[in-house]
PDB file of N, CA and C in Angstrom:
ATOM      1  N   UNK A   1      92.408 135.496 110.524  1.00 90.00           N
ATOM      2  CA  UNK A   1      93.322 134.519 109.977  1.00 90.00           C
ATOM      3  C   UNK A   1      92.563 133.432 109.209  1.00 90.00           C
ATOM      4  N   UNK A   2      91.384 133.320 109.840  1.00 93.00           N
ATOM      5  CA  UNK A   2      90.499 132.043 108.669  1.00 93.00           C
ATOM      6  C   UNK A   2      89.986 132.232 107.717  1.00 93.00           C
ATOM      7  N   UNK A   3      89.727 133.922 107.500  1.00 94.00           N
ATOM      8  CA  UNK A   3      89.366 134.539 105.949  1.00 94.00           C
ATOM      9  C   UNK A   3      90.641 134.267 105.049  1.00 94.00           C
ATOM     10  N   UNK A   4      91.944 134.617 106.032  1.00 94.00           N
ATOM     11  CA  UNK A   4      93.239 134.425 104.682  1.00 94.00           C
ATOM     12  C   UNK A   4      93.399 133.352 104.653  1.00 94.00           C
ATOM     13  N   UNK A   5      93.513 132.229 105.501  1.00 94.00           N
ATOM     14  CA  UNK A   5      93.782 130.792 104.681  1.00 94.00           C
ATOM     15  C   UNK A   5      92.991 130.263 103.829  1.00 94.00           C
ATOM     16  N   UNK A   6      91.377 130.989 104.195  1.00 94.00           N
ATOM     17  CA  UNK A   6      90.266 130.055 103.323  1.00 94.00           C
ATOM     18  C   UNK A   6      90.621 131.103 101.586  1.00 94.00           C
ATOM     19  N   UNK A   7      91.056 132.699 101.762  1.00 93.00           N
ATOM     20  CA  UNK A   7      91.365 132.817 100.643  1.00 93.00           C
ATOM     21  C   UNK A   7      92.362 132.182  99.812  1.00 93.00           C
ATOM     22  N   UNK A   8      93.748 132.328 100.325  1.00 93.00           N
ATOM     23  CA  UNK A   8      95.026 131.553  99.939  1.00 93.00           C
ATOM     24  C   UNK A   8      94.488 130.302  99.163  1.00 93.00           C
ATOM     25  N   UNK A   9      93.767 129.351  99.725  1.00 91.00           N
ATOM     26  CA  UNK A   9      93.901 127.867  99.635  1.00 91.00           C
ATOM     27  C   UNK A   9      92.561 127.980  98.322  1.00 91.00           C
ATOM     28  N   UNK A  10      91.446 128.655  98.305  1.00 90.00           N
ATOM     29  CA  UNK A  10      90.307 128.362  97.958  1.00 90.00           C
ATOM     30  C   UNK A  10      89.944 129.435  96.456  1.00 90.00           C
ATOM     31  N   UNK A  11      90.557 130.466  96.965  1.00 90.00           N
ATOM     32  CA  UNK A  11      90.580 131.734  95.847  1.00 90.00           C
ATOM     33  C   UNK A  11      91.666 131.725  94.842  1.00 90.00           C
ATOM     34  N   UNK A  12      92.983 132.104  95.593  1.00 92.00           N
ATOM     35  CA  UNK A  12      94.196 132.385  95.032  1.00 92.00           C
ATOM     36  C   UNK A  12      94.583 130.975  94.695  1.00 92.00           C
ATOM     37  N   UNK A  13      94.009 129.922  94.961  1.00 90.00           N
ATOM     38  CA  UNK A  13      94.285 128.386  95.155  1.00 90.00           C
ATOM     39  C   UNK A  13      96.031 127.876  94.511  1.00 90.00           C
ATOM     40  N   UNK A  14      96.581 128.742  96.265  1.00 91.00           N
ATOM     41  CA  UNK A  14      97.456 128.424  96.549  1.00 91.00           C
ATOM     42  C   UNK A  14      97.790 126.990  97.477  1.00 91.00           C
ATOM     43  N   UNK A  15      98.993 125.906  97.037  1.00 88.00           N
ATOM     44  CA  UNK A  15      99.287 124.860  97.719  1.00 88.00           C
ATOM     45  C   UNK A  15      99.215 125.323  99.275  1.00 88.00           C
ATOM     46  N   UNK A  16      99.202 123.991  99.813  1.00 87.00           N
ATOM     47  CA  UNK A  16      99.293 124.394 101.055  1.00 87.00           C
ATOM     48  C   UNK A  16     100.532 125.377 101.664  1.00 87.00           C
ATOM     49  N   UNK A  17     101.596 124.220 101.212  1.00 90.00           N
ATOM     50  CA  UNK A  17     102.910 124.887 101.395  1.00 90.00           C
ATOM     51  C   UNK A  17     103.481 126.263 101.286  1.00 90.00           C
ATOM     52  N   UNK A  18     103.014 126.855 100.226  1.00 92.00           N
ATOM     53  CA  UNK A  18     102.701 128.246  99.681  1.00 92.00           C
ATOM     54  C   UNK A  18     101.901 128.990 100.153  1.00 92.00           C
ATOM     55  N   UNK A  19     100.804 128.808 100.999  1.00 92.00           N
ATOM     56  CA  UNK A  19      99.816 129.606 101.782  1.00 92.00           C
ATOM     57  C   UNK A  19     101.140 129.652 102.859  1.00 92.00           C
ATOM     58  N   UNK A  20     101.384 128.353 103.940  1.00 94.00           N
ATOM     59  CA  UNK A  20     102.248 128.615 104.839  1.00 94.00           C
ATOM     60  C   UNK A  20     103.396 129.514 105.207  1.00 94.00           C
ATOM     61  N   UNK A  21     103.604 129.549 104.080  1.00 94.00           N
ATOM     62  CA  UNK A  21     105.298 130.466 103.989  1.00 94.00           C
ATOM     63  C   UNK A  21     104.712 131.831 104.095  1.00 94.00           C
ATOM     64  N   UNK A  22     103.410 131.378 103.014  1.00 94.00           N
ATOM     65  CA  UNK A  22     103.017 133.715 103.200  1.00 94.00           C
ATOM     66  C   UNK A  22     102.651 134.166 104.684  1.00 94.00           C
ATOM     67  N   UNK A  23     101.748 132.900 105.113  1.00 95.00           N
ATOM     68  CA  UNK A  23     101.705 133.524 106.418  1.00 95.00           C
ATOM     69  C   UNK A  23     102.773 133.368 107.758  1.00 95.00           C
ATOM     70  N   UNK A  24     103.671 133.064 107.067  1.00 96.00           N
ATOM     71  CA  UNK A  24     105.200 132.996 108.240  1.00 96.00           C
ATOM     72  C   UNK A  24     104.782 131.929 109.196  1.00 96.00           C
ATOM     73  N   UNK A  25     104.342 130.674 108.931  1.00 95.00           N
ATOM     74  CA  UNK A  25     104.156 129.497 109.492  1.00 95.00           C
ATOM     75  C   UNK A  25     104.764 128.205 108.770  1.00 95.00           C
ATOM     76  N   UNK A  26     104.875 127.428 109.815  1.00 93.00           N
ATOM     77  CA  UNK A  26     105.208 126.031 108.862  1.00 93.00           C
ATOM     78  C   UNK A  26     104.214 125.407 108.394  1.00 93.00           C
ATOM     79  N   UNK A  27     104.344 124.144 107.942  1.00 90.00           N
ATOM     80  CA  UNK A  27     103.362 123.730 107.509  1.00 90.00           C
ATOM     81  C   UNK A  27     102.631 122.669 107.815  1.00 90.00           C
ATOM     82  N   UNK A  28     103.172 122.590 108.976  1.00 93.00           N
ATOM     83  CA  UNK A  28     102.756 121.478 110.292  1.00 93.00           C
ATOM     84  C   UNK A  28     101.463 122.831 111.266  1.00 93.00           C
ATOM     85  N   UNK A  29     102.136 124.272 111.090  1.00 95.00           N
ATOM     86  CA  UNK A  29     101.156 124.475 112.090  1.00 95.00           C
ATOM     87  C   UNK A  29      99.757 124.775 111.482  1.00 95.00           C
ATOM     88  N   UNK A  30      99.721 124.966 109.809  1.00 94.00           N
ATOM     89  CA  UNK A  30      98.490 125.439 109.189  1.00 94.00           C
ATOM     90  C   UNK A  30      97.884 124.225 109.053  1.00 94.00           C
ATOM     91  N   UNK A  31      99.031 123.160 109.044  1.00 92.00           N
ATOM     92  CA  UNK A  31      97.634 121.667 108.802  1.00 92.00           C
ATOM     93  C   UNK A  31      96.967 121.555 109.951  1.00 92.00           C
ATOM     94  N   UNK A  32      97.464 122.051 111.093  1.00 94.00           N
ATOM     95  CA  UNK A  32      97.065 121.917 112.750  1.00 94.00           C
ATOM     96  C   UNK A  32      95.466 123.149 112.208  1.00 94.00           C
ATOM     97  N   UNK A  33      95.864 124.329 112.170  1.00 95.00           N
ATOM     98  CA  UNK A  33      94.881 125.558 111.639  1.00 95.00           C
ATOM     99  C   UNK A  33      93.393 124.973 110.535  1.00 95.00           C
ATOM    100  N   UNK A  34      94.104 124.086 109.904  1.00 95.00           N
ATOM    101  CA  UNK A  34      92.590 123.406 109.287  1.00 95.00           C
ATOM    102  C   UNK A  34      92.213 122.585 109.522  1.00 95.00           C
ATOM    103  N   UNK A  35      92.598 121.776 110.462  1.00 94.00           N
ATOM    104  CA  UNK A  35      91.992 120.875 111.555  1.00 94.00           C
ATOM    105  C   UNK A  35      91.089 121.192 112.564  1.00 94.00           C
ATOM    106  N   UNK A  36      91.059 122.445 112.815  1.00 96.00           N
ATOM    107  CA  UNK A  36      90.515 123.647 113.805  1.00 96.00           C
ATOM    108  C   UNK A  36      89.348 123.642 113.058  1.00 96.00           C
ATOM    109  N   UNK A  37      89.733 124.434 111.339  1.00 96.00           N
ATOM    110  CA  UNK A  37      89.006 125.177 110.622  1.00 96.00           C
ATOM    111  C   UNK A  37      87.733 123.887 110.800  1.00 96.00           C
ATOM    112  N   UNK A  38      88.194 122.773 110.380  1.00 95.00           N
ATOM    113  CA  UNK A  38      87.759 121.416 109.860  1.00 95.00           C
ATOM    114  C   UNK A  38      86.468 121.174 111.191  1.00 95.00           C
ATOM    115  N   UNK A  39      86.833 121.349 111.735  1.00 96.00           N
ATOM    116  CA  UNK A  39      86.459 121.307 113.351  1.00 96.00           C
ATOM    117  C   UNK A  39      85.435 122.181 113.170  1.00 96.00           C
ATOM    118  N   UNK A  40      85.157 123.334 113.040  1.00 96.00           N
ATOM    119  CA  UNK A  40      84.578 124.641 113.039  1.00 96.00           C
ATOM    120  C   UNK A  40      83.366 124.428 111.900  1.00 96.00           C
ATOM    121  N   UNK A  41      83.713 123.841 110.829  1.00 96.00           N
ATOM    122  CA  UNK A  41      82.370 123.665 110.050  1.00 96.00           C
ATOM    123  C   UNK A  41      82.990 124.594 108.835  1.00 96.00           C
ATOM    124  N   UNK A  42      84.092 125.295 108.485  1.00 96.00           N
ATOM    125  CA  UNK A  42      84.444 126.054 107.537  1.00 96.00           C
ATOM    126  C   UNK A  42      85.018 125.143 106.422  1.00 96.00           C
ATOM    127  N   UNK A  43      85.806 123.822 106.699  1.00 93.00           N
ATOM    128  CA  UNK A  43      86.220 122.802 105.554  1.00 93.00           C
ATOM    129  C   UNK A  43      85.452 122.094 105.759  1.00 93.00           C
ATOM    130  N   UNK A  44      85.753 120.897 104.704  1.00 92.00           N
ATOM    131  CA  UNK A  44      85.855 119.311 105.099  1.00 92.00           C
ATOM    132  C   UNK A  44      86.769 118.614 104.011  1.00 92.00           C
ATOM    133  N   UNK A  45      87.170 117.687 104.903  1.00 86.00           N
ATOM    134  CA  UNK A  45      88.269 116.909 104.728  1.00 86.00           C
ATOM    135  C   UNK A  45      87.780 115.902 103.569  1.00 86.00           C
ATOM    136  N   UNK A  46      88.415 115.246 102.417  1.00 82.00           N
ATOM    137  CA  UNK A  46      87.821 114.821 101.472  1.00 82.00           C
ATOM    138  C   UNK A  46      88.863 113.582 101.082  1.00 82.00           C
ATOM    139  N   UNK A  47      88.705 112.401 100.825  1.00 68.00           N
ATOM    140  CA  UNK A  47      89.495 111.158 100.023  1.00 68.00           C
ATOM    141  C   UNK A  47      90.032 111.232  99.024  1.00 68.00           C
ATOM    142  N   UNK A  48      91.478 111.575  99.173  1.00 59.00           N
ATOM    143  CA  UNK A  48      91.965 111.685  97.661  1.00 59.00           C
ATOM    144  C   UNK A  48      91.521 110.858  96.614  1.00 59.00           C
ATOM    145  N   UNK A  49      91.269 110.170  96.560  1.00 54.00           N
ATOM    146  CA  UNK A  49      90.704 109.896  95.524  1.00 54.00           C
ATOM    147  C   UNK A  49      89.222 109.917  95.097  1.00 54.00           C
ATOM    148  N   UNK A  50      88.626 110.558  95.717  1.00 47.00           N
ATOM    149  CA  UNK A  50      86.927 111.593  95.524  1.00 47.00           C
ATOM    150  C   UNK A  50      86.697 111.338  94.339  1.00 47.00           C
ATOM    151  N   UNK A  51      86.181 111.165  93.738  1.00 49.00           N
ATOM    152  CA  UNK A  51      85.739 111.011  92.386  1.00 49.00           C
ATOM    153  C   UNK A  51      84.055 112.419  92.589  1.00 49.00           C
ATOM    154  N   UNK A  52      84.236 113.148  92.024  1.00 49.00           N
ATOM    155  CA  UNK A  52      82.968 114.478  91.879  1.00 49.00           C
ATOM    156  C   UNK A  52      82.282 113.739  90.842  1.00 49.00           C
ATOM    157  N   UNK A  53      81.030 114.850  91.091  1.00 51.00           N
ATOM    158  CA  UNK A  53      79.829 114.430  89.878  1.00 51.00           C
ATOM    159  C   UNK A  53      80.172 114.737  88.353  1.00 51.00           C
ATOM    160  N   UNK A  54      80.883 116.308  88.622  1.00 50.00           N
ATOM    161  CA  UNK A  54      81.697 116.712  87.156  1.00 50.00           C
ATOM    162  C   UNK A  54      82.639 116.023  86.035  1.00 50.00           C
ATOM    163  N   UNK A  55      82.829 114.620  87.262  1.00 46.00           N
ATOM    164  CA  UNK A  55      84.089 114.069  86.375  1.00 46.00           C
ATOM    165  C   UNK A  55      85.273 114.699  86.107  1.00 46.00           C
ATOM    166  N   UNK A  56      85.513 115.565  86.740  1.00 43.00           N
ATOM    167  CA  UNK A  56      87.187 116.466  85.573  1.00 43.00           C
ATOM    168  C   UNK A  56      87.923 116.622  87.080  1.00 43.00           C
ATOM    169  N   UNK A  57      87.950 115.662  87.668  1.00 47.00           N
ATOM    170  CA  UNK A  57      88.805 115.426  88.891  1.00 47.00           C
ATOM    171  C   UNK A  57      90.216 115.955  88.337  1.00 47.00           C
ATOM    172  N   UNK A  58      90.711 114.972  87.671  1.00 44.00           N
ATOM    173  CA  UNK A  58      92.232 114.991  86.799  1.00 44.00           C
ATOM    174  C   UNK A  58      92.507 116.397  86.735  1.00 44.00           C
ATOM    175  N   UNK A  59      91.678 117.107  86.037  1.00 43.00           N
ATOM    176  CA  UNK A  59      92.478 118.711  85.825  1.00 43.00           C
ATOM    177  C   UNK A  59      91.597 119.471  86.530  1.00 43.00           C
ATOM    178  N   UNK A  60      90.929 119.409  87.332  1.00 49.00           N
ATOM    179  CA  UNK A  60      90.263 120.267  88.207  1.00 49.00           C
ATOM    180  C   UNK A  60      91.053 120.848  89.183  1.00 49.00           C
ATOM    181  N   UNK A  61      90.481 122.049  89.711  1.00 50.00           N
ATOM    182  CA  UNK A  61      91.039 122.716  90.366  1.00 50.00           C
ATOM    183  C   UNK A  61      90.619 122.984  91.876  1.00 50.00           C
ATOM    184  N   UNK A  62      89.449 122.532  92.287  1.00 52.00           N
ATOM    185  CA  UNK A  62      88.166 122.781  93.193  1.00 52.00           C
ATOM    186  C   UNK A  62      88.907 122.350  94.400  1.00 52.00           C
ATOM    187  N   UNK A  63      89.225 121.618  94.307  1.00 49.00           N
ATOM    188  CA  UNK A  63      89.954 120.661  95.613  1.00 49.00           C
ATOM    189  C   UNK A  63      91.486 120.752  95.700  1.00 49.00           C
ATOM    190  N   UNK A  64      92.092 121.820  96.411  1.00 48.00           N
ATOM    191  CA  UNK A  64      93.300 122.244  96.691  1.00 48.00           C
ATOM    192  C   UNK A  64      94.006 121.080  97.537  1.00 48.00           C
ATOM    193  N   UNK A  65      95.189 120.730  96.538  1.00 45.00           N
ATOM    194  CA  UNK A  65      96.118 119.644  97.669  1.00 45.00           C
ATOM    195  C   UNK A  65      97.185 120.148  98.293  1.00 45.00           C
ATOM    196  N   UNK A  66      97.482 120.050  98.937  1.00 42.00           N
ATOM    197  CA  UNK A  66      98.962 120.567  99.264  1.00 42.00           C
ATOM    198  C   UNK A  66      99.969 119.843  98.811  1.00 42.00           C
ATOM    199  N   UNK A  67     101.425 119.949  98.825  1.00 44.00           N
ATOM    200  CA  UNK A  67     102.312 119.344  98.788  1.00 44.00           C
ATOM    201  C   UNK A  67     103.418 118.682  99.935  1.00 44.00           C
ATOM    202  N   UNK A  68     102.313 118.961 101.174  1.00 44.00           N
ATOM    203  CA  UNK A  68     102.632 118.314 102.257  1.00 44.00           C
ATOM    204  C   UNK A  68     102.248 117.088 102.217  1.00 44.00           C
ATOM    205  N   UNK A  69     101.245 116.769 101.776  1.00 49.00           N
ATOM    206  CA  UNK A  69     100.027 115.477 102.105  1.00 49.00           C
ATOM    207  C   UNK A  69      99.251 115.380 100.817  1.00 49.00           C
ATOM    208  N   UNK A  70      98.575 114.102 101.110  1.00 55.00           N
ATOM    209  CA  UNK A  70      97.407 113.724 100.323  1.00 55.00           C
ATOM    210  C   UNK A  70      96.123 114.400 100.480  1.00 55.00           C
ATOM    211  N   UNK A  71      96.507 115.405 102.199  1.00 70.00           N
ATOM    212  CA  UNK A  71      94.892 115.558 102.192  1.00 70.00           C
ATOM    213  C   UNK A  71      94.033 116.593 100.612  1.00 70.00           C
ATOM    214  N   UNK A  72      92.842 116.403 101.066  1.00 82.00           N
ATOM    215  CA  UNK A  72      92.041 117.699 100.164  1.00 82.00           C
ATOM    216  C   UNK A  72      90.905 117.921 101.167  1.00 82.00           C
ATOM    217  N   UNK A  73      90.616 119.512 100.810  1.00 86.00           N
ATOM    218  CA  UNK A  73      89.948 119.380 101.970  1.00 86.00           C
ATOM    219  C   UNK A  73      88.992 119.985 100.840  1.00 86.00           C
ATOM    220  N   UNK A  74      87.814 120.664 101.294  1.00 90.00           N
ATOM    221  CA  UNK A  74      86.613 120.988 100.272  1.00 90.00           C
ATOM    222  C   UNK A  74      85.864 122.725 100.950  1.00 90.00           C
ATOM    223  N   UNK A  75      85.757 123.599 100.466  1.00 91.00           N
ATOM    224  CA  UNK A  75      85.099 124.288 101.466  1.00 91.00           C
ATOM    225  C   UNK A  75      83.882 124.297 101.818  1.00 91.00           C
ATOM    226  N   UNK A  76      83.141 124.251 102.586  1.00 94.00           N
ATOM    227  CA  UNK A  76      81.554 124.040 103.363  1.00 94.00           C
ATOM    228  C   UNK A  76      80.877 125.420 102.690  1.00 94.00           C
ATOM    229  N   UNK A  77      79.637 125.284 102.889  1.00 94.00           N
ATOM    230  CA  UNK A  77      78.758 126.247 102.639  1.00 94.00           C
ATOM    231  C   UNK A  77      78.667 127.843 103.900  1.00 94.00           C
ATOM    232  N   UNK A  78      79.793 127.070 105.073  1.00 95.00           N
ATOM    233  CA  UNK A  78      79.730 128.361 106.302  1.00 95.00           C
ATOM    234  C   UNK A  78      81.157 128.873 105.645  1.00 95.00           C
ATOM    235  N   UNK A  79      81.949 128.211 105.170  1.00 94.00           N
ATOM    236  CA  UNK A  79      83.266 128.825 104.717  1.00 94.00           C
ATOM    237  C   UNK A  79      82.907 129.683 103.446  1.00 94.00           C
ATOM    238  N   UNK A  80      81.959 129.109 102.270  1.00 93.00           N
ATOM    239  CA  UNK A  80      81.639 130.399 101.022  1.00 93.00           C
ATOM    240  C   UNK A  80      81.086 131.399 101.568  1.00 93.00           C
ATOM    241  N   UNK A  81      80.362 131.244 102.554  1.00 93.00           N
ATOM    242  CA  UNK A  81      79.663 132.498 103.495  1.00 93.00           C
ATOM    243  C   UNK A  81      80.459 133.906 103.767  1.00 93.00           C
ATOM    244  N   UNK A  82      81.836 132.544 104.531  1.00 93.00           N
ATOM    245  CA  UNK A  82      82.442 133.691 105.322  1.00 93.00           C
ATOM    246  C   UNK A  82      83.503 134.425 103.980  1.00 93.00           C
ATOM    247  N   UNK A  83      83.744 133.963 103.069  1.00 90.00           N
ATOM    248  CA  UNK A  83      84.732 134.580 102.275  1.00 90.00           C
ATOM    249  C   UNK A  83      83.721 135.372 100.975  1.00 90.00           C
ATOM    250  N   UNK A  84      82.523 135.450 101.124  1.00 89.00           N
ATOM    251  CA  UNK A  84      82.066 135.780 100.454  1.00 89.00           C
ATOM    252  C   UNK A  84      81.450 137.171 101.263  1.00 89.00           C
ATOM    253  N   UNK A  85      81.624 137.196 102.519  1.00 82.00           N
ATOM    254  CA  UNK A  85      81.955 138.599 103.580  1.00 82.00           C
ATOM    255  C   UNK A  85      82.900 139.927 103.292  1.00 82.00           C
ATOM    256  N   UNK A  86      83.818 138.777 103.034  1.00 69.00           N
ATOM    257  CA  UNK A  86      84.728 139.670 102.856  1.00 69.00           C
ATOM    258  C   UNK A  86      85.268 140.637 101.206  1.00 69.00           C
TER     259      UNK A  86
END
């Protein structure tokens, strides 16, 4: 299940909301699921308003928001690992 959310959210860079529904969850329980993930060393949680080194925050795509929340989360170097497994 943490290969498909980290794909959904990171690959297919699907909203949160939109990952949730595919996997027949709400969207209270996947924010709970990357809190875990978050926990685990596979995200990290990031300040909406992050400003990157690239500058192209505005139309960038790197940092998936949901439409639940403000969060963004970022994927870690153990999360490119693991989706790069698969």
């Amino acid at each position: 299940m943490i290969v498909d959310i980290l794909r959904y959210i990171f690959v297919e860079r699907l909203s949160l909301n939109e990952a949730a529904l595919l996997m027949g969850m709400s969207g209270e329980q996947l924010k709970d699921r990357l809190r875990i993930m978050e926990q685990m060393g596979y995200l990290r949680k990031t300040e909406a308003d992050v400003s990157h080194g690239c500058g192209s925050c505005s139309s960038c795509t790197v940092c998936p928001t949901g439409d639940m929340s403000s969060e963004q989360y970022m994927l870690t170097d153990k999360g490119s690992r693991l989706i790069e497994k698969e």
